[in-house]
Amino acid sequence: MAELVRFGVSLDKKLLVAFDRLIAERKYTNRSQAIADLIRSMLIERDWKVENRKVAAVITLVYSHHRRELVNKIMDIQHDFQNLVISTQHIHLDHDNCLEIVATCGKAKQIMNLANQLRAIKGVKHTSFTATTSGKQLV
Ligand code: NI
C-alpha cells in the first residue's frame, strides 16, 4: 500500500461547507477520498494534454435537424479522421434538433483537432468534449 501523508488545508468556511455538500451528493465517505480524486483528475487531464497521450474521448454535437447540409459536413469531417473515430450515434433529440455522439480513440492533440473542426461548423449549436486515460503512468 502507498505511503499516506497528512497535510493541512486552509479554506474559506463557505467553500468548505459547499465542498462537504458536494462530497455528500457524490457519496464520498470522507474529504480525503474526494480531494485525492480531484488531484488525480487534474493530474490526468494535465498529463494527456501536455504529453499528448493516447486517450479515449467522446465528442457530442447538437445541431438543427432542418439544416441538412450540416449532416454532410459533420460526416465529411469524421471521414477525414476515420483513424480516430470508433463509432458514432445519431439521436433525434426532438422535432428540431439532432444529437450526435462521436466516440474516438487516439492521440489527444489529433482528437482535439477533430473536436475543434466539428465545433467550428456553422450551425452547430452546442458541443462538448470529454477525454480520459487510464492514468496508469500516474498514481
Ligand atoms: Ni436527427
XYZ file of N, CA, C and O and ligand atoms in Angstrom:
557
model
N 0.839 -1.195 0.000
C 0.000 0.000 0.000
C 0.874 1.245 0.000
O 1.940 1.282 0.591
N 0.409 2.276 -0.703
C 1.164 3.513 -0.801
C 1.286 4.185 0.563
O 0.419 4.040 1.412
N 2.395 4.905 0.739
C 2.594 5.646 1.987
C 1.630 6.827 2.036
O 1.521 7.589 1.070
N 0.926 6.967 3.137
C -0.018 8.076 3.282
C 0.646 9.234 4.007
O 1.413 9.029 4.941
N 0.354 10.450 3.557
C 0.904 11.663 4.159
C -0.255 12.560 4.572
O -1.193 12.755 3.811
N -0.184 13.098 5.769
C -1.207 14.055 6.218
C -0.718 15.463 5.923
O 0.462 15.759 6.059
N -1.647 16.335 5.496
C -1.294 17.742 5.330
C -2.499 18.604 5.680
O -3.646 18.160 5.582
N -2.227 19.832 6.098
C -3.302 20.740 6.483
C -3.731 21.605 5.316
O -2.932 21.946 4.452
N -5.012 21.949 5.286
C -5.542 22.811 4.219
C -6.354 23.928 4.872
O -7.203 23.667 5.714
N -6.082 25.165 4.495
C -6.871 26.298 4.985
C -7.824 26.745 3.888
O -7.407 26.966 2.757
N -9.108 26.842 4.254
C -10.125 27.191 3.267
C -11.116 28.181 3.839
O -11.366 28.198 5.043
N -11.714 28.965 2.975
C -12.867 29.785 3.334
C -13.962 28.841 3.842
O -14.223 27.809 3.239
N -14.585 29.203 4.957
C -15.576 28.318 5.568
C -16.735 27.995 4.617
O -17.190 26.852 4.537
N -17.205 29.009 3.896
C -18.314 28.786 2.959
C -17.922 27.788 1.864
O -18.737 26.978 1.436
N -16.685 27.895 1.430
C -16.201 26.971 0.400
C -16.181 25.541 0.936
O -16.577 24.594 0.246
N -15.746 25.391 2.178
C -15.705 24.055 2.790
C -17.115 23.485 2.957
O -17.347 22.300 2.700
N -18.056 24.336 3.365
C -19.450 23.883 3.512
C -19.983 23.399 2.160
O -20.597 22.330 2.055
N -19.711 24.173 1.115
C -20.161 23.785 -0.233
C -19.476 22.497 -0.679
O -20.096 21.628 -1.298
N -18.197 22.366 -0.340
C -17.450 21.158 -0.707
C -18.022 19.939 0.019
O -18.216 18.876 -0.588
N -18.334 20.094 1.299
C -18.903 18.990 2.063
C -20.253 18.559 1.488
O -20.583 17.373 1.470
N -21.029 19.542 1.023
C -22.323 19.227 0.391
C -22.091 18.405 -0.885
O -22.762 17.407 -1.134
N -21.110 18.830 -1.668
C -20.759 18.109 -2.902
C -20.292 16.685 -2.583
O -20.677 15.725 -3.255
N -19.460 16.571 -1.558
C -18.949 15.255 -1.149
C -20.108 14.324 -0.804
O -20.123 13.154 -1.204
N -21.093 14.858 -0.075
C -22.256 14.047 0.314
C -23.059 13.642 -0.930
O -23.459 12.484 -1.058
N -23.266 14.595 -1.852
C -24.019 14.292 -3.085
C -23.345 13.198 -3.888
O -23.996 12.357 -4.479
N -22.023 13.242 -3.913
C -21.273 12.280 -4.732
C -20.921 11.005 -3.987
O -20.197 10.161 -4.497
N -21.416 10.899 -2.765
C -21.297 9.658 -1.964
C -19.869 9.304 -1.559
O -19.552 8.138 -1.341
N -19.005 10.320 -1.477
C -17.673 10.051 -0.929
C -17.824 9.770 0.557
O -18.706 10.340 1.217
N -16.969 8.921 1.098
C -17.074 8.615 2.520
C -16.293 9.609 3.379
O -16.547 9.730 4.567
N -15.338 10.311 2.785
C -14.599 11.330 3.542
C -13.953 12.350 2.599
O -13.898 12.140 1.391
N -13.474 13.450 3.189
C -12.854 14.519 2.390
C -11.583 14.045 1.683
O -11.307 14.462 0.558
N -10.801 13.217 2.372
C -9.534 12.760 1.783
C -9.766 12.065 0.447
O -9.044 12.292 -0.528
N -10.809 11.228 0.415
C -11.137 10.498 -0.807
C -11.515 11.478 -1.930
O -11.069 11.336 -3.069
N -12.301 12.483 -1.601
C -12.743 13.468 -2.598
C -11.557 14.304 -3.090
O -11.422 14.561 -4.292
N -10.697 14.728 -2.166
C -9.539 15.541 -2.550
C -8.581 14.722 -3.414
O -8.066 15.210 -4.429
N -8.355 13.461 -3.057
C -7.476 12.595 -3.857
C -8.033 12.448 -5.278
O -7.284 12.488 -6.257
N -9.352 12.303 -5.398
C -9.987 12.186 -6.707
C -9.805 13.456 -7.540
O -9.525 13.384 -8.736
N -9.972 14.606 -6.892
C -9.786 15.880 -7.593
C -8.347 16.024 -8.089
O -8.119 16.418 -9.238
N -7.402 15.703 -7.220
C -5.985 15.824 -7.593
C -5.665 14.878 -8.749
O -5.039 15.264 -9.741
N -6.136 13.629 -8.644
C -5.893 12.638 -9.696
C -6.495 13.118 -11.022
O -5.866 13.013 -12.078
N -7.686 13.660 -10.947
C -8.365 14.140 -12.147
C -7.584 15.282 -12.812
O -7.415 15.318 -14.038
N -7.078 16.215 -12.013
C -6.292 17.325 -12.567
C -4.983 16.816 -13.165
O -4.553 17.283 -14.220
N -4.345 15.865 -12.488
C -3.077 15.318 -12.989
C -3.276 14.565 -14.299
O -2.483 14.696 -15.235
N -4.360 13.787 -14.380
C -4.635 13.025 -15.601
C -4.901 13.972 -16.764
O -4.366 13.798 -17.858
N -5.704 15.017 -16.510
C -6.011 15.963 -17.587
C -4.750 16.680 -18.063
O -4.510 16.819 -19.265
N -3.935 17.112 -17.114
C -2.687 17.777 -17.486
C -1.799 16.827 -18.284
O -1.215 17.191 -19.285
N -1.734 15.586 -17.824
C -0.861 14.597 -18.451
C -1.262 14.333 -19.905
O -0.426 14.382 -20.796
N -2.551 14.092 -20.171
C -2.906 13.760 -21.556
C -2.785 14.954 -22.470
O -2.456 14.821 -23.647
N -3.017 16.157 -21.917
C -2.890 17.351 -22.760
C -1.434 17.679 -23.057
O -1.053 17.885 -24.201
N -0.623 17.723 -22.020
C 0.769 18.142 -22.179
C 1.607 17.066 -22.882
O 2.423 17.371 -23.746
N 1.381 15.813 -22.518
C 2.188 14.718 -23.069
C 1.587 14.125 -24.349
O 2.153 13.179 -24.903
N 0.450 14.649 -24.767
C -0.223 14.151 -25.975
C -0.407 12.640 -25.919
O -0.071 11.917 -26.847
N -0.953 12.169 -24.814
C -1.162 10.722 -24.610
C -2.269 10.190 -25.506
O -3.100 10.935 -26.001
N -2.300 8.886 -25.611
C -3.433 8.231 -26.254
C -4.607 8.328 -25.294
O -4.482 7.978 -24.111
N -5.730 8.813 -25.794
C -6.911 8.971 -24.944
C -8.127 8.351 -25.617
O -8.150 8.116 -26.819
N -9.124 8.092 -24.801
C -10.459 7.769 -25.307
C -11.281 9.028 -25.055
O -11.228 9.593 -23.964
N -11.998 9.478 -26.068
C -12.734 10.730 -25.912
C -14.098 10.638 -26.577
O -14.284 9.893 -27.540
N -15.017 11.400 -26.033
C -16.365 11.473 -26.590
C -16.659 12.929 -26.943
O -16.465 13.825 -26.126
N -17.096 13.132 -28.177
C -17.489 14.465 -28.628
C -19.002 14.413 -28.856
O -19.493 13.480 -29.498
N -19.723 15.369 -28.314
C -21.159 15.426 -28.603
C -21.471 16.731 -29.328
O -20.840 17.761 -29.072
N -22.413 16.645 -30.233
C -22.823 17.808 -31.029
C -24.338 17.896 -31.023
O -25.014 16.879 -31.151
N -24.849 19.103 -30.901
C -26.286 19.332 -31.081
C -26.432 20.306 -32.239
O -25.761 21.338 -32.276
N -27.268 19.932 -33.191
C -27.455 20.802 -34.350
C -28.869 20.664 -34.907
O -29.593 19.723 -34.583
N -29.223 21.624 -35.752
C -30.588 21.663 -36.282
C -30.832 20.532 -37.269
O -30.081 20.344 -38.224
N -31.904 19.827 -37.043
C -32.324 18.754 -37.943
C -32.686 19.312 -39.321
O -32.577 18.623 -40.336
N -33.133 20.570 -39.354
C -33.629 21.146 -40.594
C -32.523 21.619 -41.530
O -32.782 21.936 -42.679
N -31.292 21.692 -41.020
C -30.176 22.125 -41.881
C -29.423 20.888 -42.359
O -28.418 20.476 -41.772
N -29.922 20.300 -43.424
C -29.404 19.009 -43.898
C -27.934 19.063 -44.314
O -27.232 18.058 -44.275
N -27.460 20.257 -44.735
C -26.057 20.352 -45.160
C -25.102 20.121 -43.985
O -23.961 19.705 -44.175
N -25.609 20.361 -42.778
C -24.762 20.135 -41.597
C -24.415 18.659 -41.438
O -23.302 18.305 -41.079
N -25.375 17.811 -41.704
C -25.145 16.361 -41.576
C -23.993 15.947 -42.480
O -23.097 15.204 -42.073
N -23.999 16.465 -43.718
C -22.925 16.126 -44.658
C -21.576 16.651 -44.194
O -20.562 15.952 -44.278
N -21.558 17.883 -43.697
C -20.288 18.452 -43.224
C -19.736 17.645 -42.051
O -18.549 17.356 -41.981
N -20.633 17.341 -41.119
C -20.212 16.570 -39.937
C -19.668 15.208 -40.364
O -18.633 14.750 -39.873
N -20.325 14.591 -41.330
C -19.881 13.278 -41.798
C -18.557 13.381 -42.559
O -17.664 12.553 -42.370
N -18.401 14.415 -43.394
C -17.155 14.599 -44.155
C -15.956 14.723 -43.213
O -14.906 14.110 -43.431
N -16.121 15.530 -42.182
C -15.014 15.735 -41.241
C -14.687 14.426 -40.521
O -13.513 14.069 -40.356
N -15.723 13.686 -40.150
C -15.459 12.411 -39.465
C -14.729 11.427 -40.381
O -13.876 10.668 -39.931
N -15.050 11.466 -41.677
C -14.339 10.596 -42.622
C -12.873 11.003 -42.729
O -11.998 10.146 -42.891
N -12.604 12.313 -42.636
C -11.213 12.785 -42.672
C -10.413 12.272 -41.473
O -9.193 12.219 -41.518
N -11.109 11.960 -40.400
C -10.440 11.488 -39.165
C -10.850 10.050 -38.857
O -10.922 9.668 -37.693
N -11.092 9.253 -39.908
C -11.648 7.916 -39.673
C -10.718 7.012 -38.860
O -11.165 6.047 -38.262
N -9.415 7.346 -38.807
C -8.492 6.555 -37.975
C -8.729 6.782 -36.484
O -8.278 5.993 -35.652
N -9.432 7.860 -36.137
C -9.685 8.174 -34.723
C -11.108 7.805 -34.281
O -11.345 7.544 -33.111
N -12.038 7.819 -35.233
C -13.450 7.630 -34.878
C -13.760 6.136 -34.745
O -13.592 5.370 -35.694
N -14.217 5.743 -33.561
C -14.571 4.339 -33.325
C -16.021 4.093 -33.737
O -16.331 3.130 -34.420
N -16.896 4.976 -33.279
C -18.296 4.841 -33.664
C -19.028 6.159 -33.451
O -18.565 7.029 -32.709
N -20.159 6.287 -34.120
C -20.992 7.470 -33.913
C -22.427 7.003 -33.665
O -22.834 5.946 -34.135
N -23.126 7.821 -32.931
C -24.540 7.531 -32.690
C -25.326 8.803 -32.948
O -24.982 9.874 -32.449
N -26.369 8.671 -33.728
C -27.227 9.812 -34.052
C -28.540 9.646 -33.311
O -29.183 8.614 -33.411
N -28.910 10.674 -32.566
C -30.156 10.617 -31.793
C -31.038 11.790 -32.228
O -30.588 12.936 -32.262
N -32.281 11.507 -32.560
C -33.233 12.565 -32.919
C -33.757 13.141 -31.611
O -34.679 12.606 -31.004
N -33.121 14.211 -31.169
C -33.343 14.758 -29.826
C -34.780 15.248 -29.632
O -35.418 14.938 -28.629
N -35.256 16.015 -30.572
C -36.655 16.455 -30.563
C -37.030 16.788 -32.015
O -36.286 16.442 -32.935
N -38.127 17.441 -32.220
C -38.583 17.711 -33.587
C -37.545 18.498 -34.390
O -37.408 18.294 -35.607
N -36.808 19.387 -33.730
C -35.912 20.300 -34.442
C -34.427 19.971 -34.334
O -33.633 20.499 -35.109
N -34.066 19.171 -33.366
C -32.637 19.008 -33.071
C -32.148 17.567 -33.124
O -32.854 16.642 -32.720
N -30.903 17.443 -33.606
C -30.217 16.155 -33.617
C -29.070 16.206 -32.613
O -28.441 17.247 -32.422
N -28.804 15.074 -31.995
C -27.646 14.918 -31.112
C -26.766 13.846 -31.724
O -27.253 12.766 -32.058
N -25.492 14.170 -31.906
C -24.568 13.178 -32.426
C -23.478 12.928 -31.390
O -22.912 13.877 -30.839
N -23.228 11.654 -31.117
C -22.189 11.269 -30.166
C -21.086 10.574 -30.960
O -21.358 9.609 -31.673
N -19.868 11.101 -30.846
C -18.746 10.561 -31.601
C -17.737 9.982 -30.609
O -17.147 10.721 -29.814
N -17.577 8.672 -30.638
C -16.608 8.009 -29.753
C -15.287 7.892 -30.489
O -15.250 7.447 -31.647
N -14.206 8.314 -29.839
C -12.905 8.345 -30.503
C -11.825 7.721 -29.624
O -11.990 7.603 -28.412
N -10.727 7.369 -30.281
C -9.562 6.879 -29.544
C -8.331 7.254 -30.359
O -8.304 7.041 -31.567
N -7.323 7.826 -29.695
C -6.109 8.205 -30.412
C -5.340 9.263 -29.650
O -5.628 9.533 -28.484
N -4.370 9.866 -30.325
C -3.550 10.896 -29.680
C -4.400 12.125 -29.352
O -5.198 12.581 -30.182
N -4.181 12.647 -28.166
C -5.012 13.736 -27.649
C -5.080 14.933 -28.604
O -6.167 15.464 -28.852
N -3.934 15.336 -29.141
C -3.934 16.541 -29.986
C -4.734 16.330 -31.269
O -5.413 17.247 -31.742
N -4.662 15.142 -31.841
C -5.431 14.858 -33.061
C -6.927 14.879 -32.765
O -7.725 15.392 -33.560
N -7.305 14.312 -31.626
C -8.731 14.277 -31.277
C -9.236 15.685 -30.961
O -10.346 16.057 -31.341
N -8.416 16.495 -30.301
C -8.830 17.879 -30.031
C -8.982 18.649 -31.347
O -9.874 19.476 -31.482
N -8.124 18.340 -32.317
C -8.239 18.959 -33.642
C -9.571 18.572 -34.290
O -10.288 19.431 -34.824
N -9.932 17.303 -34.209
C -11.220 16.846 -34.727
C -12.366 17.573 -34.013
O -13.281 18.091 -34.677
N -12.299 17.629 -32.692
C -13.363 18.282 -31.914
C -13.478 19.759 -32.307
O -14.584 20.281 -32.462
N -12.333 20.407 -32.494
C -12.360 21.826 -32.863
C -12.970 22.045 -34.249
O -13.698 23.011 -34.464
N -12.666 21.146 -35.177
C -13.241 21.280 -36.534
C -14.746 21.084 -36.507
O -15.483 21.793 -37.193
N -15.207 20.110 -35.708
C -16.655 19.888 -35.607
C -17.333 21.083 -34.928
O -18.397 21.535 -35.344
N -16.684 21.602 -33.886
C -17.232 22.729 -33.124
C -17.362 23.969 -34.011
O -18.275 24.770 -33.836
N -16.438 24.111 -34.960
C -16.386 25.324 -35.782
C -17.407 25.334 -36.916
O -17.574 26.350 -37.591
N -18.095 24.213 -37.137
C -19.080 24.171 -38.225
C -20.218 25.123 -37.894
O -20.813 25.043 -36.814
N -20.493 26.014 -38.826
C -21.547 26.992 -38.613
C -22.894 26.283 -38.514
O -23.228 25.469 -39.378
N -23.619 26.574 -37.464
C -24.927 25.942 -37.283
C -24.942 24.880 -36.204
O -26.009 24.462 -35.773
N -23.741 24.431 -35.787
C -23.694 23.513 -34.654
C -23.988 24.331 -33.397
O -23.316 25.327 -33.123
N -25.016 23.920 -32.659
C -25.481 24.746 -31.538
C -24.676 24.552 -30.269
O -24.509 25.464 -29.475
N -24.237 23.323 -30.043
C -23.503 23.048 -28.811
C -22.618 21.824 -29.004
O -23.010 20.877 -29.674
N -21.416 21.901 -28.440
C -20.545 20.717 -28.457
C -19.993 20.503 -27.061
O -19.885 21.444 -26.276
N -19.659 19.267 -26.774
C -18.909 19.003 -25.542
C -17.813 18.004 -25.872
O -17.894 17.266 -26.870
N -16.791 17.993 -25.060
C -15.626 17.139 -25.293
C -15.183 16.574 -23.954
O -14.951 17.320 -23.009
N -15.124 15.271 -23.876
C -14.666 14.621 -22.644
C -13.620 13.596 -23.023
O -13.869 12.757 -23.890
N -12.459 13.679 -22.378
C -11.393 12.716 -22.672
C -10.930 12.062 -21.382
O -11.027 12.656 -20.306
N -10.441 10.852 -21.514
C -9.928 10.172 -20.349
C -8.796 9.225 -20.727
O -8.649 8.861 -21.895
N -7.992 8.889 -19.751
C -6.972 7.855 -19.913
C -7.026 6.978 -18.678
O -7.709 7.309 -17.714
N -6.284 5.903 -18.714
C -6.238 5.040 -17.529
C -5.452 5.730 -16.412
O -5.599 5.404 -15.247
N -4.594 6.685 -16.784
C -3.770 7.377 -15.796
C -2.729 6.451 -15.184
O -2.204 6.716 -14.116
N -2.410 5.349 -15.891
C -1.537 4.339 -15.291
C -0.122 4.841 -15.038
O 0.579 4.308 -14.194
N 0.310 5.892 -15.778
C 1.656 6.428 -15.546
C 1.678 7.367 -14.339
O 2.720 7.800 -13.908
N 0.468 7.659 -13.810
C 0.375 8.476 -12.601
C 0.127 7.542 -11.418
O 0.409 6.364 -11.490
N -0.450 8.076 -10.346
C -0.723 7.216 -9.192
C -2.054 6.510 -9.346
O -2.913 6.929 -10.064
Ni -31.805 13.520 -36.201
